[in-house]
Amino acid sequence: MIITNVNLVLENEVVSGSLEVQDGVIRAMADSPSQQPGAMDGEGGWLLPGLVELHTDNLDKHFTPRPKVNWPALPAMRAHDAQVVAAGITTVLDAVAIGDERDGGTRRDNLDRMIHTVVDSERRGLNRAQHLLHLRCELPHETTVPLFEHYAGLPEVRLVSLMDHSPGQRQFVNPVKYREYYQGKYRLNDRQMDEYEQHQLALAARWSTPNRSEIARQCRERGISLASHDDATLAHVQESHRLGMVLAEFPTTVEAAQASHQHGLMVMMGAPNVVRGGSHSGNVAAHELAALGVLDVLSSDYYPGSLLDAVFRLAADERNTLQLAEAVRLATRNPAHSLGLDDRGVLAEGTRADLVLARQHEGQIYPARVWCRGALAY
């Protein structure tokens, strides 16, 4: 397959030209149009590497589309896979929460179903994107370490993050925002919400510190990449660095983001934060970190279509110095590199032919075609 008349988004520049794929790998690139008959005309669109997503909660929505409604596993997986591919994502780490049973047991009920389905569908070649696993370890719970140990041996587990969503710290320093979010999410009255907050504080006091240390120790031994989550202070970052983390997921302050960068952690922020112009929790805006030069990775988080959109928005945002090639790296080369996936994330001869052809209409970016290992997936 040859794709011609495209703007090739390379690692450090954008070049007009053509690209040839053979056996699922990029075989050749040229800075001129192809004259070969049968070459596909890209009509002047951008051809970029397939997006690499490290943390999406999108799978959960398809398994439980409504409270207490469980969807059949393979159709749920098929719908999730189709949605991420249509968003230009060709490698995805499905984030599965373990250790948090505070939403009435739904997560625990679905845990085995979701993990088994991701692994089984991937091994049977049913998916278009490549699906791997990200274990979201909710630290304040007695079941977290046993559940982590149950799943950590799967080769599909490529990333583990350590989370503590108890009130008054990290994501929810603002207690009003905490109450707004969880009271609405779980439909609690004021008395129930008071009890809920006290229960979360008690769980965090008992379990967060020992669980954090133990899971980090096991990840280092097993060679699994480790991410912090919602670090807010210099002390949080120093602890994350000491525990061997390579990614700082969603730091909530400029101080934490800058310190993470200085300590060698790649700073990841949500693409929805870019698209919406700020954080729904009142924390630091991703565009501020881009302007400061401390934004390394973007994640679609809860909205797959936000990832490509955020890349082009950042490239067009005059408040930072990112050119398109640099902005694309936030969703391709950088996340791939953080996991040691060095066969993808760039347009280069010999790398996987995971590709996105994107076009812009009335200022909005659209994926027109997506290829996974050279096969048309969208």
mmCIF file of C-alpha atoms in Angstrom, residues 29-332:
data_model
loop_
_atom_site.group_PDB
_atom_site.id
_atom_site.type_symbol
_atom_site.label_atom_id
_atom_site.label_comp_id
_atom_site.label_asym_id
_atom_site.label_seq_id
_atom_site.Cartn_x
_atom_site.Cartn_y
_atom_site.Cartn_z
ATOM 1 C CA MET A 29 8.960 7.289 2.917
ATOM 2 C CA ALA A 30 9.642 10.086 0.429
ATOM 3 C CA ASP A 31 9.385 13.872 0.452
ATOM 4 C CA SER A 32 7.678 13.806 -2.937
ATOM 5 C CA PRO A 33 4.411 12.430 -4.343
ATOM 6 C CA SER A 34 4.373 8.812 -5.466
ATOM 7 C CA GLN A 35 3.965 8.115 -9.173
ATOM 8 C CA GLN A 36 3.024 4.487 -8.602
ATOM 9 C CA PRO A 37 -0.350 3.437 -10.066
ATOM 10 C CA GLY A 38 -2.863 2.533 -7.392
ATOM 11 C CA ALA A 39 -1.344 4.801 -4.759
ATOM 12 C CA MET A 40 -4.002 6.132 -2.390
ATOM 13 C CA ASP A 41 -4.498 9.886 -2.611
ATOM 14 C CA GLY A 42 -4.445 11.408 0.879
ATOM 15 C CA GLU A 43 -5.820 14.679 -0.559
ATOM 16 C CA GLY A 44 -3.390 16.827 1.386
ATOM 17 C CA GLY A 45 -4.373 15.493 4.818
ATOM 18 C CA TRP A 46 -2.032 14.820 7.740
ATOM 19 C CA LEU A 47 -0.617 11.315 8.097
ATOM 20 C CA LEU A 48 0.527 10.675 11.650
ATOM 21 C CA PRO A 49 1.428 7.666 13.793
ATOM 22 C CA GLY A 50 -1.451 5.797 15.428
ATOM 23 C CA LEU A 51 -2.277 7.285 18.822
ATOM 24 C CA VAL A 52 -1.111 5.492 21.963
ATOM 25 C CA GLU A 53 -3.551 5.744 24.890
ATOM 26 C CA LEU A 54 -2.295 4.855 28.366
ATOM 27 C CA HIS A 55 -5.359 5.417 30.525
ATOM 28 C CA THR A 56 -8.909 5.122 29.304
ATOM 29 C CA ASP A 57 -11.935 4.335 31.471
ATOM 30 C CA ASN A 58 -14.043 3.872 28.340
ATOM 31 C CA LEU A 59 -14.212 0.064 28.654
ATOM 32 C CA ASP A 60 -16.180 0.279 31.915
ATOM 33 C CA LYS A 61 -18.941 2.299 30.268
ATOM 34 C CA HIS A 62 -19.552 -0.383 27.672
ATOM 35 C CA PHE A 63 -19.725 -3.188 30.230
ATOM 36 C CA THR A 64 -22.096 -1.206 32.460
ATOM 37 C CA PRO A 65 -23.935 1.240 30.195
ATOM 38 C CA ARG A 66 -26.408 1.986 32.990
ATOM 39 C CA PRO A 67 -26.346 1.317 36.758
ATOM 40 C CA LYS A 68 -26.998 -2.398 37.411
ATOM 41 C CA VAL A 69 -27.057 -3.135 33.665
ATOM 42 C CA ASN A 70 -24.330 -5.572 32.560
ATOM 43 C CA TRP A 71 -23.789 -5.777 28.823
ATOM 44 C CA PRO A 72 -22.637 -9.058 27.180
ATOM 45 C CA ALA A 73 -18.847 -9.130 27.275
ATOM 46 C CA LEU A 74 -17.758 -9.568 23.652
ATOM 47 C CA PRO A 75 -20.292 -7.069 22.224
ATOM 48 C CA ALA A 76 -19.168 -4.592 24.894
ATOM 49 C CA MET A 77 -15.533 -5.129 23.931
ATOM 50 C CA ARG A 78 -16.337 -4.849 20.225
ATOM 51 C CA ALA A 79 -18.099 -1.522 20.736
ATOM 52 C CA HIS A 80 -15.271 -0.156 22.888
ATOM 53 C CA ASP A 81 -12.645 -1.279 20.344
ATOM 54 C CA ALA A 82 -14.558 0.342 17.483
ATOM 55 C CA GLN A 83 -14.835 3.615 19.391
ATOM 56 C CA VAL A 84 -11.138 3.885 20.201
ATOM 57 C CA VAL A 85 -10.070 2.982 16.652
ATOM 58 C CA ALA A 86 -12.468 5.540 15.207
ATOM 59 C CA ALA A 87 -10.747 8.099 17.441
ATOM 60 C CA GLY A 88 -7.351 7.281 15.873
ATOM 61 C CA ILE A 89 -6.117 5.176 18.804
ATOM 62 C CA THR A 90 -4.222 2.071 17.681
ATOM 63 C CA THR A 91 -2.639 1.035 20.989
ATOM 64 C CA VAL A 92 -4.764 1.294 24.108
ATOM 65 C CA LEU A 93 -4.244 0.431 27.740
ATOM 66 C CA ASP A 94 -7.659 -0.313 29.175
ATOM 67 C CA ALA A 95 -7.712 1.005 32.742
ATOM 68 C CA VAL A 96 -9.451 -1.333 35.169
ATOM 69 C CA ALA A 97 -10.025 -0.239 38.770
ATOM 70 C CA ILE A 98 -9.180 -2.769 41.450
ATOM 71 C CA GLY A 99 -9.757 -2.507 45.163
ATOM 72 C CA ASP A 100 -12.615 -0.020 45.072
ATOM 73 C CA GLU A 101 -15.987 -1.505 45.996
ATOM 74 C CA ARG A 102 -17.515 1.751 47.093
ATOM 75 C CA ASP A 103 -19.927 1.974 44.195
ATOM 76 C CA GLY A 104 -22.077 -0.888 45.320
ATOM 77 C CA GLY A 105 -19.931 -3.738 44.024
ATOM 78 C CA THR A 106 -20.281 -3.072 40.293
ATOM 79 C CA ARG A 107 -16.561 -2.832 39.732
ATOM 80 C CA ARG A 108 -15.881 -6.061 41.616
ATOM 81 C CA ASP A 109 -18.616 -7.874 39.705
ATOM 82 C CA ASN A 110 -17.199 -6.739 36.379
ATOM 83 C CA LEU A 111 -13.527 -7.042 37.186
ATOM 84 C CA ASP A 112 -12.945 -10.609 36.038
ATOM 85 C CA ARG A 113 -15.285 -10.159 33.075
ATOM 86 C CA MET A 114 -13.468 -7.097 31.778
ATOM 87 C CA ILE A 115 -9.940 -8.374 32.269
ATOM 88 C CA HIS A 116 -10.734 -11.798 30.838
ATOM 89 C CA THR A 117 -12.437 -10.235 27.817
ATOM 90 C CA VAL A 118 -9.555 -7.860 27.051
ATOM 91 C CA VAL A 119 -7.034 -10.714 27.264
ATOM 92 C CA ASP A 120 -9.172 -13.266 25.415
ATOM 93 C CA SER A 121 -10.249 -10.969 22.574
ATOM 94 C CA GLU A 122 -6.686 -9.777 22.072
ATOM 95 C CA ARG A 123 -5.206 -13.279 22.004
ATOM 96 C CA ARG A 124 -7.900 -14.447 19.561
ATOM 97 C CA GLY A 125 -7.219 -11.530 17.209
ATOM 98 C CA LEU A 126 -10.723 -10.091 17.522
ATOM 99 C CA ASN A 127 -9.648 -6.493 18.134
ATOM 100 C CA ARG A 128 -8.577 -3.903 15.623
ATOM 101 C CA ALA A 129 -6.460 -1.806 18.013
ATOM 102 C CA GLN A 130 -3.940 -3.535 20.256
ATOM 103 C CA HIS A 131 -5.403 -3.720 23.767
ATOM 104 C CA LEU A 132 -3.212 -3.967 26.871
ATOM 105 C CA LEU A 133 -4.071 -3.532 30.547
ATOM 106 C CA HIS A 134 -3.574 -0.743 33.062
ATOM 107 C CA LEU A 135 -4.390 -1.724 36.655
ATOM 108 C CA ARG A 136 -5.751 1.286 38.545
ATOM 109 C CA CYS A 137 -5.016 0.395 42.146
ATOM 110 C CA GLU A 138 -7.360 2.209 44.522
ATOM 111 C CA LEU A 139 -5.159 2.236 47.608
ATOM 112 C CA PRO A 140 -7.630 2.768 50.475
ATOM 113 C CA HIS A 141 -9.038 -0.749 50.561
ATOM 114 C CA GLU A 142 -8.139 -4.081 52.133
ATOM 115 C CA THR A 143 -8.722 -6.013 48.892
ATOM 116 C CA THR A 144 -6.346 -3.970 46.720
ATOM 117 C CA VAL A 145 -3.083 -5.871 47.214
ATOM 118 C CA PRO A 146 -4.643 -9.366 46.907
ATOM 119 C CA LEU A 147 -6.443 -8.344 43.717
ATOM 120 C CA PHE A 148 -3.304 -6.759 42.296
ATOM 121 C CA GLU A 149 -1.358 -9.978 42.972
ATOM 122 C CA HIS A 150 -4.114 -12.001 41.282
ATOM 123 C CA TYR A 151 -3.795 -10.117 37.979
ATOM 124 C CA ALA A 152 -0.253 -8.713 37.938
ATOM 125 C CA GLY A 153 1.227 -11.848 36.338
ATOM 126 C CA LEU A 154 -0.698 -11.382 33.089
ATOM 127 C CA PRO A 155 1.696 -10.317 30.278
ATOM 128 C CA GLU A 156 -0.962 -7.852 29.073
ATOM 129 C CA VAL A 157 -0.512 -5.795 32.271
ATOM 130 C CA ARG A 158 1.863 -3.009 31.145
ATOM 131 C CA LEU A 159 1.062 -0.192 33.558
ATOM 132 C CA VAL A 160 -0.019 0.139 37.197
ATOM 133 C CA SER A 161 -1.126 3.404 38.808
ATOM 134 C CA LEU A 162 -1.590 4.136 42.494
ATOM 135 C CA MET A 163 -4.634 6.194 43.458
ATOM 136 C CA ASP A 164 -6.098 7.665 46.604
ATOM 137 C CA HIS A 165 -9.373 9.514 46.069
ATOM 138 C CA SER A 166 -10.097 10.196 49.752
ATOM 139 C CA PRO A 167 -11.387 13.727 50.513
ATOM 140 C CA GLY A 168 -9.217 16.748 51.244
ATOM 141 C CA GLN A 169 -6.131 15.885 49.192
ATOM 142 C CA ARG A 170 -4.754 15.309 45.684
ATOM 143 C CA GLN A 171 -7.620 15.510 43.145
ATOM 144 C CA PHE A 172 -10.085 16.781 45.739
ATOM 145 C CA VAL A 173 -8.264 19.330 47.886
ATOM 146 C CA ASN A 174 -11.450 21.367 47.625
ATOM 147 C CA PRO A 175 -14.076 19.621 49.844
ATOM 148 C CA VAL A 176 -16.935 21.299 47.998
ATOM 149 C CA LYS A 177 -15.788 19.794 44.689
ATOM 150 C CA TYR A 178 -15.461 16.399 46.385
ATOM 151 C CA ARG A 179 -19.038 16.506 47.681
ATOM 152 C CA GLU A 180 -20.397 17.751 44.361
ATOM 153 C CA TYR A 181 -18.706 14.931 42.461
ATOM 154 C CA TYR A 182 -19.451 11.927 44.690
ATOM 155 C CA GLN A 183 -22.839 13.044 45.950
ATOM 156 C CA GLY A 184 -23.942 13.371 42.344
ATOM 157 C CA LYS A 185 -22.232 10.184 41.215
ATOM 158 C CA TYR A 186 -23.742 7.963 43.931
ATOM 159 C CA ARG A 187 -26.951 9.953 44.504
ATOM 160 C CA LEU A 188 -26.429 10.320 48.257
ATOM 161 C CA ASN A 189 -28.379 12.585 50.591
ATOM 162 C CA ASP A 190 -26.449 14.873 52.971
ATOM 163 C CA ARG A 191 -26.381 12.360 55.839
ATOM 164 C CA GLN A 192 -25.257 9.532 53.582
ATOM 165 C CA MET A 193 -22.594 11.776 52.077
ATOM 166 C CA ASP A 194 -21.240 12.671 55.545
ATOM 167 C CA GLU A 195 -20.978 8.960 56.392
ATOM 168 C CA TYR A 196 -19.356 8.246 53.052
ATOM 169 C CA GLU A 197 -16.661 10.879 53.593
ATOM 170 C CA GLN A 198 -15.842 9.603 57.083
ATOM 171 C CA HIS A 199 -15.639 6.032 55.807
ATOM 172 C CA GLN A 200 -13.221 7.014 53.012
ATOM 173 C CA LEU A 201 -11.006 8.897 55.443
ATOM 174 C CA ALA A 202 -10.865 5.873 57.775
ATOM 175 C CA LEU A 203 -9.994 3.523 54.894
ATOM 176 C CA ALA A 204 -7.276 5.865 53.655
ATOM 177 C CA ALA A 205 -5.733 6.169 57.114
ATOM 178 C CA ARG A 206 -5.574 2.389 57.444
ATOM 179 C CA TRP A 207 -4.598 1.200 53.976
ATOM 180 C CA SER A 208 -3.138 3.880 51.664
ATOM 181 C CA THR A 209 0.467 3.964 52.892
ATOM 182 C CA PRO A 210 1.131 0.213 53.277
ATOM 183 C CA ASN A 211 -0.670 -0.594 50.001
ATOM 184 C CA ARG A 212 1.293 2.080 48.110
ATOM 185 C CA SER A 213 4.640 0.713 49.296
ATOM 186 C CA GLU A 214 3.786 -2.943 48.707
ATOM 187 C CA ILE A 215 2.372 -2.569 45.188
ATOM 188 C CA ALA A 216 5.275 -0.337 44.136
ATOM 189 C CA ARG A 217 7.736 -2.912 45.460
ATOM 190 C CA GLN A 218 6.094 -5.708 43.511
ATOM 191 C CA CYS A 219 5.952 -3.614 40.303
ATOM 192 C CA ARG A 220 9.673 -2.939 40.520
ATOM 193 C CA GLU A 221 10.337 -6.656 40.959
ATOM 194 C CA ARG A 222 8.008 -7.612 38.102
ATOM 195 C CA GLY A 223 9.289 -4.909 35.716
ATOM 196 C CA ILE A 224 5.859 -3.259 35.347
ATOM 197 C CA SER A 225 5.826 0.489 34.599
ATOM 198 C CA LEU A 226 4.394 2.469 37.487
ATOM 199 C CA ALA A 227 2.458 5.751 37.526
ATOM 200 C CA SER A 228 1.572 8.173 40.286
ATOM 201 C CA HIS A 229 -1.899 9.723 40.261
ATOM 202 C CA ASP A 230 -3.050 13.211 41.177
ATOM 203 C CA ASP A 231 0.183 14.243 42.897
ATOM 204 C CA ALA A 232 -0.333 17.722 44.343
ATOM 205 C CA THR A 233 2.747 18.599 46.393
ATOM 206 C CA LEU A 234 6.523 18.330 46.262
ATOM 207 C CA ALA A 235 6.326 15.665 48.978
ATOM 208 C CA HIS A 236 3.988 13.575 46.804
ATOM 209 C CA VAL A 237 6.414 13.813 43.881
ATOM 210 C CA GLN A 238 9.436 12.942 45.982
ATOM 211 C CA GLU A 239 7.605 9.864 47.252
ATOM 212 C CA SER A 240 6.649 8.869 43.680
ATOM 213 C CA HIS A 241 10.236 9.241 42.526
ATOM 214 C CA ARG A 242 11.500 7.225 45.488
ATOM 215 C CA LEU A 243 9.060 4.410 44.673
ATOM 216 C CA GLY A 244 10.303 4.186 41.065
ATOM 217 C CA MET A 245 7.440 5.707 39.096
ATOM 218 C CA VAL A 246 7.990 6.710 35.472
ATOM 219 C CA LEU A 247 4.735 8.591 34.841
ATOM 220 C CA ALA A 248 2.956 11.338 36.746
ATOM 221 C CA GLU A 249 -0.730 10.965 35.889
ATOM 222 C CA PHE A 250 -2.761 14.138 36.136
ATOM 223 C CA PRO A 251 -0.712 16.198 38.656
ATOM 224 C CA THR A 252 -3.110 18.720 40.142
ATOM 225 C CA THR A 253 -0.784 21.716 40.598
ATOM 226 C CA VAL A 254 1.955 23.525 38.689
ATOM 227 C CA GLU A 255 4.292 22.763 41.590
ATOM 228 C CA ALA A 256 3.728 18.996 41.289
ATOM 229 C CA ALA A 257 4.022 19.001 37.482
ATOM 230 C CA GLN A 258 7.272 20.944 37.482
ATOM 231 C CA ALA A 259 8.732 18.800 40.261
ATOM 232 C CA SER A 260 7.700 15.601 38.411
ATOM 233 C CA HIS A 261 9.456 16.824 35.295
ATOM 234 C CA GLN A 262 12.582 17.703 37.263
ATOM 235 C CA HIS A 263 12.597 14.241 38.856
ATOM 236 C CA GLY A 264 12.406 12.555 35.443
ATOM 237 C CA LEU A 265 8.736 11.486 35.510
ATOM 238 C CA MET A 266 6.771 12.042 32.303
ATOM 239 C CA VAL A 267 3.846 14.354 33.035
ATOM 240 C CA MET A 268 0.528 13.106 31.661
ATOM 241 C CA MET A 269 -2.615 15.237 31.497
ATOM 242 C CA GLY A 270 -6.119 14.621 30.244
ATOM 243 C CA ALA A 271 -7.020 15.505 26.678
ATOM 244 C CA PRO A 272 -10.539 16.480 27.890
ATOM 245 C CA ASN A 273 -8.815 19.076 30.069
ATOM 246 C CA VAL A 274 -7.340 20.603 26.877
ATOM 247 C CA VAL A 275 -10.587 20.434 24.897
ATOM 248 C CA ARG A 276 -12.680 21.904 27.735
ATOM 249 C CA GLY A 277 -10.062 24.519 28.574
ATOM 250 C CA GLY A 278 -9.490 23.391 32.146
ATOM 251 C CA SER A 279 -10.013 20.809 34.881
ATOM 252 C CA HIS A 280 -13.513 19.796 35.985
ATOM 253 C CA SER A 281 -12.125 19.510 39.555
ATOM 254 C CA GLY A 282 -10.699 23.032 39.613
ATOM 255 C CA ASN A 283 -7.082 21.829 39.338
ATOM 256 C CA VAL A 284 -4.338 23.035 36.991
ATOM 257 C CA ALA A 285 -5.203 23.348 33.296
ATOM 258 C CA ALA A 286 -3.241 21.227 30.818
ATOM 259 C CA HIS A 287 -2.641 24.215 28.537
ATOM 260 C CA GLU A 288 -0.819 25.956 31.417
ATOM 261 C CA LEU A 289 1.599 23.033 31.683
ATOM 262 C CA ALA A 290 2.077 23.029 27.907
ATOM 263 C CA ALA A 291 2.996 26.717 28.067
ATOM 264 C CA LEU A 292 5.514 25.959 30.829
ATOM 265 C CA GLY A 293 7.072 23.139 28.795
ATOM 266 C CA VAL A 294 6.278 20.416 31.340
ATOM 267 C CA LEU A 295 3.582 18.466 29.478
ATOM 268 C CA ASP A 296 4.845 15.142 28.073
ATOM 269 C CA VAL A 297 1.830 12.869 27.470
ATOM 270 C CA LEU A 298 -1.879 13.236 26.766
ATOM 271 C CA SER A 299 -4.566 10.686 27.649
ATOM 272 C CA SER A 300 -8.160 10.591 26.462
ATOM 273 C CA ASP A 301 -9.122 9.531 30.021
ATOM 274 C CA TYR A 302 -12.912 9.200 29.745
ATOM 275 C CA TYR A 303 -13.505 10.506 26.170
ATOM 276 C CA PRO A 304 -11.604 8.722 23.327
ATOM 277 C CA GLY A 305 -12.338 11.363 20.713
ATOM 278 C CA SER A 306 -10.626 14.046 22.769
ATOM 279 C CA LEU A 307 -7.093 12.785 22.119
ATOM 280 C CA LEU A 308 -6.617 13.784 18.471
ATOM 281 C CA ASP A 309 -8.658 16.928 19.061
ATOM 282 C CA ALA A 310 -6.382 17.996 21.941
ATOM 283 C CA VAL A 311 -3.214 17.453 19.881
ATOM 284 C CA PHE A 312 -4.350 19.827 17.157
ATOM 285 C CA ARG A 313 -5.722 22.342 19.670
ATOM 286 C CA LEU A 314 -2.382 22.503 21.479
ATOM 287 C CA ALA A 315 -0.531 22.928 18.176
ATOM 288 C CA ALA A 316 -2.790 25.867 17.310
ATOM 289 C CA ASP A 317 -2.672 27.446 20.788
ATOM 290 C CA GLU A 318 -0.442 30.535 20.730
ATOM 291 C CA ARG A 319 0.029 30.351 24.503
ATOM 292 C CA ASN A 320 2.624 27.606 24.006
ATOM 293 C CA THR A 321 5.454 26.995 21.542
ATOM 294 C CA LEU A 322 4.385 23.510 20.434
ATOM 295 C CA GLN A 323 4.490 22.880 16.696
ATOM 296 C CA LEU A 324 2.330 20.104 15.260
ATOM 297 C CA ALA A 325 5.106 17.477 15.286
ATOM 298 C CA GLU A 326 5.809 18.212 18.975
ATOM 299 C CA ALA A 327 2.128 18.129 19.901
ATOM 300 C CA VAL A 328 1.646 14.795 18.096
ATOM 301 C CA ARG A 329 4.492 13.297 20.143
ATOM 302 C CA LEU A 330 2.372 13.817 23.280
ATOM 303 C CA ALA A 331 -0.033 11.136 22.052
ATOM 304 C CA THR A 332 2.329 8.888 20.102
#
